[in-house]
Tab-separated table of C-alpha atoms in Angstrom:
chain	number	residue	atom	x	y	z
O	17	UNK	CA	-0.142	-0.041	-0.010
O	18	UNK	CA	1.294	3.426	-0.813
O	19	UNK	CA	1.694	6.247	1.781
O	20	UNK	CA	-1.075	8.510	2.940
O	21	UNK	CA	-2.047	11.092	0.480
O	22	UNK	CA	-1.456	14.144	2.753
O	23	UNK	CA	2.170	13.305	2.870
O	24	UNK	CA	2.469	12.743	-0.815
O	25	UNK	CA	3.399	15.532	-3.367
O	26	UNK	CA	1.303	15.899	-6.519
O	27	UNK	CA	4.167	14.234	-8.542
O	28	UNK	CA	4.121	11.206	-6.175
O	29	UNK	CA	0.435	10.814	-6.553
O	30	UNK	CA	0.759	10.946	-10.334
O	31	UNK	CA	3.594	8.294	-10.138
O	32	UNK	CA	1.406	6.122	-7.871
O	33	UNK	CA	-1.671	6.120	-10.047
O	34	UNK	CA	0.547	5.356	-13.361
O	35	UNK	CA	2.512	2.604	-11.343
O	36	UNK	CA	-0.519	0.913	-10.184
O	37	UNK	CA	-2.207	1.163	-13.668
O	38	UNK	CA	1.040	-0.136	-15.216
O	39	UNK	CA	1.280	-3.066	-12.803
O	40	UNK	CA	-2.272	-3.971	-13.767
O	41	UNK	CA	-1.755	-3.459	-17.460
O	42	UNK	CA	-5.137	-1.860	-17.544
O	43	UNK	CA	-7.074	-0.830	-14.276
O	44	UNK	CA	-10.631	0.028	-13.244
O	45	UNK	CA	-11.292	3.078	-11.332
O	46	UNK	CA	-11.960	1.008	-8.032
O	47	UNK	CA	-8.680	-0.919	-8.324
O	48	UNK	CA	-6.704	2.377	-8.543
O	49	UNK	CA	-8.687	3.860	-5.657
O	50	UNK	CA	-7.716	0.701	-3.643
O	51	UNK	CA	-4.086	0.458	-4.504
O	52	UNK	CA	-3.056	4.153	-4.782
O	53	UNK	CA	-5.032	4.964	-1.542
O	54	UNK	CA	-7.034	7.859	-3.009
O	55	UNK	CA	-10.746	9.017	-2.517
O	56	UNK	CA	-12.713	8.711	-5.743
O	57	UNK	CA	-13.160	12.664	-6.243
O	58	UNK	CA	-9.443	13.227	-5.945
O	59	UNK	CA	-8.380	10.293	-8.006
O	60	UNK	CA	-10.735	11.675	-10.813
O	61	UNK	CA	-9.255	15.112	-10.575
O	62	UNK	CA	-5.661	13.696	-10.931
O	63	UNK	CA	-6.741	11.148	-13.723
O	64	UNK	CA	-8.204	14.066	-15.589
O	65	UNK	CA	-4.793	15.990	-15.400
O	66	UNK	CA	-2.984	12.766	-16.410
O	67	UNK	CA	-5.190	12.346	-19.448
O	68	UNK	CA	-4.655	15.851	-20.313
O	69	UNK	CA	-0.948	15.465	-20.228
O	70	UNK	CA	-1.247	12.445	-22.288
O	71	UNK	CA	0.055	10.093	-19.807
O	72	UNK	CA	-2.935	8.002	-19.214
O	73	UNK	CA	-5.670	6.842	-21.745
O	74	UNK	CA	-9.188	5.705	-21.018
O	75	UNK	CA	-11.522	3.177	-22.852
O	76	UNK	CA	-15.029	1.674	-21.916
O	77	UNK	CA	-15.731	-2.044	-22.199
O	78	UNK	CA	-18.889	-3.797	-21.206
O	79	UNK	CA	-20.019	-0.737	-19.301
O	80	UNK	CA	-16.817	-0.440	-17.252
O	81	UNK	CA	-14.180	2.314	-17.546
O	82	UNK	CA	-10.568	1.166	-17.948
O	83	UNK	CA	-7.328	2.992	-17.863
O	84	UNK	CA	-4.045	2.365	-19.546
O	85	UNK	CA	-0.525	4.099	-19.317
O	86	UNK	CA	0.522	5.580	-22.600
O	87	UNK	CA	4.120	5.365	-23.760
O	88	UNK	CA	4.635	8.938	-22.637
O	89	UNK	CA	3.268	7.823	-19.216
O	90	UNK	CA	5.665	4.836	-19.268
O	91	UNK	CA	8.603	7.170	-19.800
O	92	UNK	CA	7.425	9.522	-17.166
O	93	UNK	CA	7.168	6.585	-14.638
O	94	UNK	CA	10.810	5.518	-15.519
O	95	UNK	CA	12.120	9.193	-15.315
O	96	UNK	CA	10.479	9.613	-11.742
O	97	UNK	CA	12.058	6.290	-10.761
O	98	UNK	CA	15.500	7.653	-11.834
O	99	UNK	CA	14.844	10.962	-9.892
O	100	UNK	CA	13.800	8.941	-6.792
O	101	UNK	CA	17.021	7.019	-6.874
O	102	UNK	CA	19.075	10.168	-7.387
O	103	UNK	CA	17.115	12.110	-4.566
O	104	UNK	CA	17.394	9.219	-2.089
O	105	UNK	CA	21.154	9.499	-2.152
O	106	UNK	CA	20.804	12.807	-0.624
O	107	UNK	CA	17.936	11.790	1.799
O	108	UNK	CA	15.334	13.538	-0.067
O	109	UNK	CA	11.759	12.214	-1.290
O	110	UNK	CA	9.987	13.456	-4.240
W	6	UNK	CA	57.667	23.718	-5.951
W	7	UNK	CA	54.114	23.418	-6.989
W	8	UNK	CA	54.685	24.428	-10.630
W	9	UNK	CA	55.818	20.907	-11.966
W	10	UNK	CA	52.446	19.504	-10.772
W	11	UNK	CA	50.383	21.948	-12.632
W	12	UNK	CA	49.714	19.909	-15.563
W	13	UNK	CA	48.836	16.605	-13.961
W	14	UNK	CA	46.622	18.301	-11.710
W	15	UNK	CA	44.923	20.235	-14.264
W	16	UNK	CA	44.254	17.140	-16.308
W	17	UNK	CA	42.637	15.703	-13.025
W	18	UNK	CA	40.490	18.781	-12.582
W	19	UNK	CA	39.228	18.754	-16.202
W	20	UNK	CA	37.923	15.290	-15.542
W	21	UNK	CA	36.504	16.286	-12.289
W	22	UNK	CA	34.930	19.383	-13.810
W	23	UNK	CA	33.230	17.295	-16.627
W	24	UNK	CA	31.680	15.070	-14.043
W	25	UNK	CA	30.481	17.996	-11.831
W	26	UNK	CA	28.764	19.412	-14.883
W	27	UNK	CA	27.177	15.932	-15.599
W	28	UNK	CA	25.790	15.913	-12.031
W	29	UNK	CA	24.436	19.430	-12.606
W	30	UNK	CA	22.636	18.191	-15.782
W	31	UNK	CA	21.013	15.287	-14.054
W	32	UNK	CA	19.879	17.461	-11.238
W	33	UNK	CA	18.446	19.829	-13.636
W	34	UNK	CA	16.721	17.164	-15.471
W	35	UNK	CA	15.194	15.565	-12.445
W	36	UNK	CA	14.155	18.845	-11.162
W	37	UNK	CA	12.009	19.449	-14.207
W	38	UNK	CA	10.219	16.160	-13.509
W	39	UNK	CA	9.742	16.400	-9.759
W	40	UNK	CA	9.960	20.237	-9.151
W	41	UNK	CA	12.309	19.404	-6.058
W	42	UNK	CA	13.855	22.707	-4.688
W	43	UNK	CA	16.778	20.697	-3.352
W	44	UNK	CA	17.729	19.728	-6.911
W	45	UNK	CA	17.692	23.398	-7.805
W	46	UNK	CA	20.584	24.061	-5.347
W	47	UNK	CA	22.332	20.897	-6.501
W	48	UNK	CA	22.129	21.898	-10.089
W	49	UNK	CA	23.356	25.432	-9.598
W	50	UNK	CA	26.013	24.240	-7.200
W	51	UNK	CA	27.563	21.366	-9.368
W	52	UNK	CA	27.324	23.890	-12.349
W	53	UNK	CA	29.537	26.541	-10.422
W	54	UNK	CA	31.822	23.631	-9.350
W	55	UNK	CA	32.268	22.252	-12.820
W	56	UNK	CA	32.993	25.759	-14.275
W	57	UNK	CA	35.377	26.473	-11.315
W	58	UNK	CA	37.508	23.330	-11.981
W	59	UNK	CA	37.458	23.835	-15.647
W	60	UNK	CA	38.372	27.421	-15.500
W	61	UNK	CA	41.189	26.658	-12.959
W	62	UNK	CA	42.527	23.685	-15.109
W	63	UNK	CA	42.473	25.967	-18.284
W	64	UNK	CA	44.354	28.893	-16.625
W	65	UNK	CA	46.886	26.294	-14.973
W	66	UNK	CA	47.459	24.689	-18.367
W	67	UNK	CA	47.859	28.195	-20.041
W	68	UNK	CA	50.432	29.054	-17.339
W	69	UNK	CA	52.186	25.761	-17.624
W	70	UNK	CA	52.738	26.216	-21.381
W	71	UNK	CA	53.146	29.820	-21.325
W	72	UNK	CA	57.021	30.685	-21.688
W	73	UNK	CA	56.507	34.529	-20.983
W	74	UNK	CA	57.905	36.119	-17.958
W	75	UNK	CA	57.818	34.213	-14.737
W	76	UNK	CA	55.987	37.131	-13.036
W	77	UNK	CA	53.121	36.800	-15.429
W	78	UNK	CA	52.879	33.156	-14.869
W	79	UNK	CA	52.834	33.542	-11.086
W	80	UNK	CA	50.099	36.189	-11.515
W	81	UNK	CA	48.016	33.816	-13.661
W	82	UNK	CA	48.457	30.832	-11.152
W	83	UNK	CA	47.244	33.106	-8.378
W	84	UNK	CA	44.411	34.378	-10.415
W	85	UNK	CA	43.315	30.959	-11.564
W	86	UNK	CA	43.481	29.860	-7.938
W	87	UNK	CA	41.501	32.986	-6.627
W	88	UNK	CA	38.906	32.171	-9.266
W	89	UNK	CA	38.633	28.574	-8.311
W	90	UNK	CA	38.165	29.399	-4.688
W	91	UNK	CA	35.641	31.998	-5.175
W	92	UNK	CA	33.462	29.623	-7.520
W	93	UNK	CA	34.115	26.621	-5.449
W	94	UNK	CA	33.148	28.440	-2.160
W	95	UNK	CA	29.949	29.583	-3.881
W	96	UNK	CA	29.128	26.069	-5.248
W	97	UNK	CA	29.696	24.390	-1.779
W	98	UNK	CA	27.922	27.110	-0.050
W	99	UNK	CA	24.764	26.586	-2.507
W	100	UNK	CA	24.928	22.763	-2.006
W	101	UNK	CA	25.275	23.259	1.829
W	102	UNK	CA	22.206	25.630	1.731
W	103	UNK	CA	20.171	22.958	-0.317
W	104	UNK	CA	20.934	20.646	2.540
W	105	UNK	CA	19.807	23.140	5.070
W	106	UNK	CA	16.524	23.911	3.312
W	107	UNK	CA	16.024	20.140	2.901
W	108	UNK	CA	16.565	19.710	6.825
W	109	UNK	CA	14.494	22.911	7.738
W	110	UNK	CA	11.613	22.490	5.190
W	111	UNK	CA	9.349	24.596	7.513
W	112	UNK	CA	11.640	27.839	7.418
W	113	UNK	CA	13.747	27.759	4.247
W	114	UNK	CA	16.741	29.922	4.251
W	115	UNK	CA	16.424	33.069	2.193
W	116	UNK	CA	18.507	32.843	-0.994
W	117	UNK	CA	20.188	36.326	-0.585
W	118	UNK	CA	20.998	35.326	3.116
W	119	UNK	CA	22.611	32.014	1.787
W	120	UNK	CA	24.651	34.003	-0.757
W	121	UNK	CA	25.621	36.819	1.485
W	122	UNK	CA	29.196	35.373	2.472
W	123	UNK	CA	29.969	34.887	-1.299
W	124	UNK	CA	28.944	38.510	-2.112
W	125	UNK	CA	31.108	39.699	0.672
W	126	UNK	CA	34.155	38.114	-0.955
W	127	UNK	CA	33.729	40.602	-3.992
W	128	UNK	CA	35.155	43.755	-2.456
W	129	UNK	CA	38.055	41.806	-1.060
W	130	UNK	CA	39.408	40.258	-4.286
W	131	UNK	CA	42.613	41.940	-4.382
W	132	UNK	CA	43.449	40.463	-1.119
W	133	UNK	CA	42.731	36.874	-2.530
W	134	UNK	CA	46.168	37.172	-4.090
W	135	UNK	CA	47.973	36.572	-0.814
W	136	UNK	CA	48.731	33.074	0.028
W	137	UNK	CA	47.418	33.353	3.344
W	138	UNK	CA	43.996	34.391	2.033
W	139	UNK	CA	44.077	31.678	-0.530
W	140	UNK	CA	44.774	29.180	2.314
W	141	UNK	CA	41.884	30.665	4.323
W	142	UNK	CA	39.729	30.238	1.265
W	143	UNK	CA	40.674	26.622	0.973
W	144	UNK	CA	39.852	26.280	4.710
W	145	UNK	CA	36.529	27.688	4.205
W	146	UNK	CA	35.873	25.121	1.360
W	147	UNK	CA	37.099	22.372	3.564
W	148	UNK	CA	34.553	23.371	6.393
W	149	UNK	CA	31.626	23.507	3.716
W	150	UNK	CA	32.492	20.128	2.145
W	151	UNK	CA	32.846	18.730	5.551
W	152	UNK	CA	29.418	19.869	6.364
W	153	UNK	CA	28.064	18.374	3.110
W	154	UNK	CA	29.715	15.022	3.966
W	155	UNK	CA	28.283	15.070	7.314
W	156	UNK	CA	24.787	15.668	5.684
W	157	UNK	CA	25.709	12.758	3.436
W	158	UNK	CA	26.326	10.596	6.525
W	159	UNK	CA	22.996	11.785	7.930
W	160	UNK	CA	21.280	10.831	4.712
W	161	UNK	CA	23.029	7.409	4.645
W	162	UNK	CA	21.952	6.627	8.144
W	163	UNK	CA	18.369	7.393	7.138
W	164	UNK	CA	18.422	5.713	3.686
W	165	UNK	CA	20.922	2.932	4.149
W	166	UNK	CA	21.047	2.473	0.450
W	167	UNK	CA	23.978	2.057	-2.036
W	168	UNK	CA	23.361	5.496	-3.628
W	169	UNK	CA	23.434	7.421	-0.311
W	170	UNK	CA	26.811	5.450	0.538
W	171	UNK	CA	28.373	6.437	-2.753
W	172	UNK	CA	27.486	10.141	-2.336
W	173	UNK	CA	28.810	10.050	1.320
W	174	UNK	CA	32.016	8.523	0.025
W	175	UNK	CA	32.312	10.946	-2.792
W	176	UNK	CA	31.911	14.069	-0.567
W	177	UNK	CA	34.317	12.429	2.083
W	178	UNK	CA	36.869	12.027	-0.636
W	179	UNK	CA	36.406	15.581	-1.849
W	180	UNK	CA	36.807	16.818	1.670
W	181	UNK	CA	39.967	14.855	1.975
W	182	UNK	CA	41.132	16.362	-1.198
W	183	UNK	CA	40.899	19.777	0.125
W	184	UNK	CA	42.727	18.863	3.136
W	185	UNK	CA	45.545	17.403	1.117
W	186	UNK	CA	45.569	20.690	-1.008
W	187	UNK	CA	45.591	23.043	2.123
W	188	UNK	CA	48.496	20.839	3.477
W	189	UNK	CA	50.270	20.863	0.219
W	190	UNK	CA	50.031	24.759	0.279
W	191	UNK	CA	51.133	25.231	3.837
W	192	UNK	CA	53.903	22.622	3.680
W	193	UNK	CA	54.836	23.826	-0.104
W	194	UNK	CA	54.430	20.096	-1.114
W	195	UNK	CA	53.617	19.462	-4.777
W	196	UNK	CA	53.311	15.754	-3.883
W	197	UNK	CA	50.457	16.635	-1.316
W	198	UNK	CA	48.828	18.805	-3.897
W	199	UNK	CA	48.610	16.085	-6.486
W	200	UNK	CA	47.239	13.550	-3.674
W	201	UNK	CA	44.718	16.156	-3.044
W	202	UNK	CA	43.949	16.249	-6.863
W	203	UNK	CA	43.723	12.660	-7.028
W	204	UNK	CA	41.295	12.273	-4.009
W	205	UNK	CA	39.165	14.904	-5.808
W	206	UNK	CA	39.098	13.027	-8.951
W	207	UNK	CA	38.269	9.618	-7.052
W	208	UNK	CA	35.300	11.694	-5.344
W	209	UNK	CA	33.953	12.703	-8.634
W	210	UNK	CA	34.459	9.392	-10.158
W	211	UNK	CA	32.333	8.067	-7.502
W	212	UNK	CA	29.653	10.692	-8.208
W	213	UNK	CA	29.791	9.657	-11.964
W	214	UNK	CA	29.156	5.950	-10.874
W	215	UNK	CA	26.327	7.319	-8.851
W	216	UNK	CA	24.715	9.302	-11.681
W	217	UNK	CA	25.066	6.326	-14.110
W	218	UNK	CA	23.788	3.631	-11.680
W	219	UNK	CA	20.919	5.680	-10.484
W	220	UNK	CA	20.022	6.471	-14.073
W	221	UNK	CA	19.771	2.745	-14.892
W	222	UNK	CA	17.137	2.176	-12.071
W	223	UNK	CA	14.171	3.443	-14.324
W	224	UNK	CA	15.467	1.571	-17.330
W	225	UNK	CA	15.223	-1.935	-15.645
């Protein structure tokens, strides 16, 4: 389980949403809420921003809404992982 | 005599300067993604460090191969050393300020306040040509790098990962290098000066290893 939201930066929340979705391959809203530890309204706000930035895509299947990480989103996740490693050496979290 | 060691020491500093600029680039790149304030300090600090090392090495090499009057060469060597000390003091002061802001997130140090000692160096520039002042400058750098190495030790005690250990060892070696250079200046030993340069290079090589290694994390 990821850390509580009030301690997380926006970038960390984006990273958590994308990581959860990437791990699942394609994820439903309820799954992301559960694994990224976010309330529904906040999640939808962040998801809208991620879609606007082209990091997350959405599609509907059988009445359910699914999310998938785009190639740009995957590159973002990799870059944040590199930044996390870099910053951890100085005792700083993102 | 320090002069015979100018060329090898300059070559070591060119490599160290290039690594410092590399660290600055990665700090800048990761800052764009994360928006981390600490990375801004790190990026600016290492940029100044890289520029300082390259400027010093270039001027030393120019002095070493310049067959003009001896007095001109001495003036050039003093100027290069003064430039190096001012830029390095500013660089390490900014990196140390970054650590201070990291530690005291609730009350970040004012940027102007953090740079005040560097600005104060400006009016006394002519005095920097005296050996005593140069040694004092080296001592200031030694204190600043020791503080950064101490912060590195704190970070390692918290994180306990290989990256924080590499950064700790790198700054410890850089601090050792300044101790060697200070001792070399006081004892007029070119050998200690080169030992200092080698320790400095070893520190920067460790930083290079850290940058490459941490950069591979996201790729796996």
